Amino acid sequence: MRGTRMLAAVSVVALTSTLGACAPADDTPTLTWYINPDAGGQARIAELCTEAADGAYRIETSLLPRDAASQREQLARRLAASDRSLDIMSLDPPFIPELAEPGFLAPVPDELQSTDGIVQGAIDSASWNDELVTVPFWANTQLLWYRESVVEEAGLDMSEPVTWEQIMDVAAENDLQLGVQGARAESLTVWVNALIASAGGEILINPGTAANEIELGLDTDEGRAAAEILSRIGSEGLAGTGYPTADENASLSLFQGDSGSFMVNWPFVWPALNESAPEIADDLGWAIYPRVDADTEAAPPVGGINLGVGAFSENQELAWQAVECIVQPENQAEYFVTNGNPPSNTAAYDDPSVQEEFPMADVIRESLDLGAPRPQTQYYNEISLGLQSTWHPPGSVDPDATPQTSQDFITAVLRGERLL
């Protein structure tokens, strides 16, 4: 079955294990790589790079919490305390500016500064103040997934870019539902950001400035266009009764149901559907994220993981050598096939195993070049939580009021005038 290699990888390495625990005592330097939970892929790469180092270093993995906010909190606190054990870190892109601004990340050496062959979305998310401060590892993006039978019945040409209006019309006219993420969580920030960026705007106009100088682009035509989409989906019931609590998994469940039509979601849905609903997988199509305006290219969500080295690590030179090994295209290709996390290096997409396991690999690569990261700012936490507070529940979003209310609230929070 398609995707079985990836699903089998879950049992390859226990998530709580660390490599090197049984290694003999010697003088080989040990590097600790703090990883986000996966299906054992990062631990396997650590093992491969330890072998390739031929005694120069050994990599042990240490597991971070499952959710990104807890990962951020743990790493930020330890870096603020000048923790010397933070050699290599798998970092969620939105939190990189917060760690880079106070100097918590070691400078990326010249030999790793080249971005040739790296998808643009990953470059943008790995940078701060126009400088690469982390090294792209794997990237992620959302596609528009659809039921081919629904599209055929509606007569929609998916070989051409489609708009949110088109897919909302199809759903409304055929009593179908859309898979979107309306929960009060990071996924809502992801969606709002992608809509505003796809309309040609940006949530943060002047990144890198002090909190009291930040200018937001929410109370704009682009912000109102985003609000119109959330509002219509809610007012017409196009995402079902679970709209206010829907995360990525709930969206997938809705899509699998009898009323499923279109869904915006990450590539994990492909192996998941092959395992749980092969009949739906056989009816599955994919395309670039929907456009807000027919004449403006979509700006799909960008996620993934980039690799940073702690500024207080005693093994920075060796850590960067290890990072160079970790991000090799062959490692990224294997990681994609076994763990479902798309590469940041375009060469990895040409690997035959990638093309076999993920027939939509080329669309993912294209999407990552079009993608727009979430706001790059050291105040990302305040902006994201502020958005979640003011754009939720999404069905109650008012295009004439919410963008301004949200902008005023977040601005007041950044200036210390309001509390989250």
C-alpha angles and dihedrals in degrees: 000000000000112000096019093123090058094047092048089056091072089081096043095089128009109241094229096052125099127210121241096030090123096038116125118259108263141132096272109130112245120219119199115216113196106210137187115237115278138146093286097282099123091048089052092051089049089055093049093048091047088056092046091051089065094210098323091110143341123225121216121185125222119193121236123205118285100246122066096231092058090047089054093049095050096047095042092052094048094046090049087055091053092246108192095199094072099098104148124011132191101220131196105230099235091061097049096090090052090056096039098049097065092042098256092137124073113237115266107247121242094253090062098043095088114108097186110140095011119126112250095238091059092048091052093048093048094053137082126188089358092302129110104243098166134027119249112244111164127355132204137199141171123248131195106253119194144177106251091211090057093049092048092050091048094046092232115160105224093182085078126059112272130209134225088247091058096051092043089052092051091050093046096046094048100038091246132138137235126228106229134145112248100154119123092255142095089287089068091054089050091054098045091047092050092049094050092045091047089054088056098259137104134222093220116043101181112030118189097037128119118277094254091052099049116125120204129206099208099103092062139099088266092052091050091049089055091048091051090060096049090045096050093047089053099041093049095041092239094150098043130242092302093064096113093052101033117128127173094284093047089050089053092050090051091049091053092054128092092266096050117130117143133005137182109214147128125279093262087087092073099065090033093058092044088056102040105025112018091168089061091045088056089055094045126121131175139203143162116295114283120270122238091208121029092228097047122076116242119253103212123203117273125208138144135111133294126193123240133177120223115251090225097048114126090212103052097139093050091043091057090048088054092048089053089055095045095055097049110133093243090056092047091050092051091046090054093050096046102033104022096237112135121234125251090210113080092212090068091063090066092060108118092227090055092050091048097048097039113034088179092058094113091052090051090052091049091048092052091055090052096042127116120212121227114265110308104222141123085236095058094124092059093046095047095047090045091055092048090051096051104034094050134130085034093207089063094053111127113205090207096051115016099070092053094041090050094047093048093048096048092045090053091049091052090050093050094248097114136031126230 
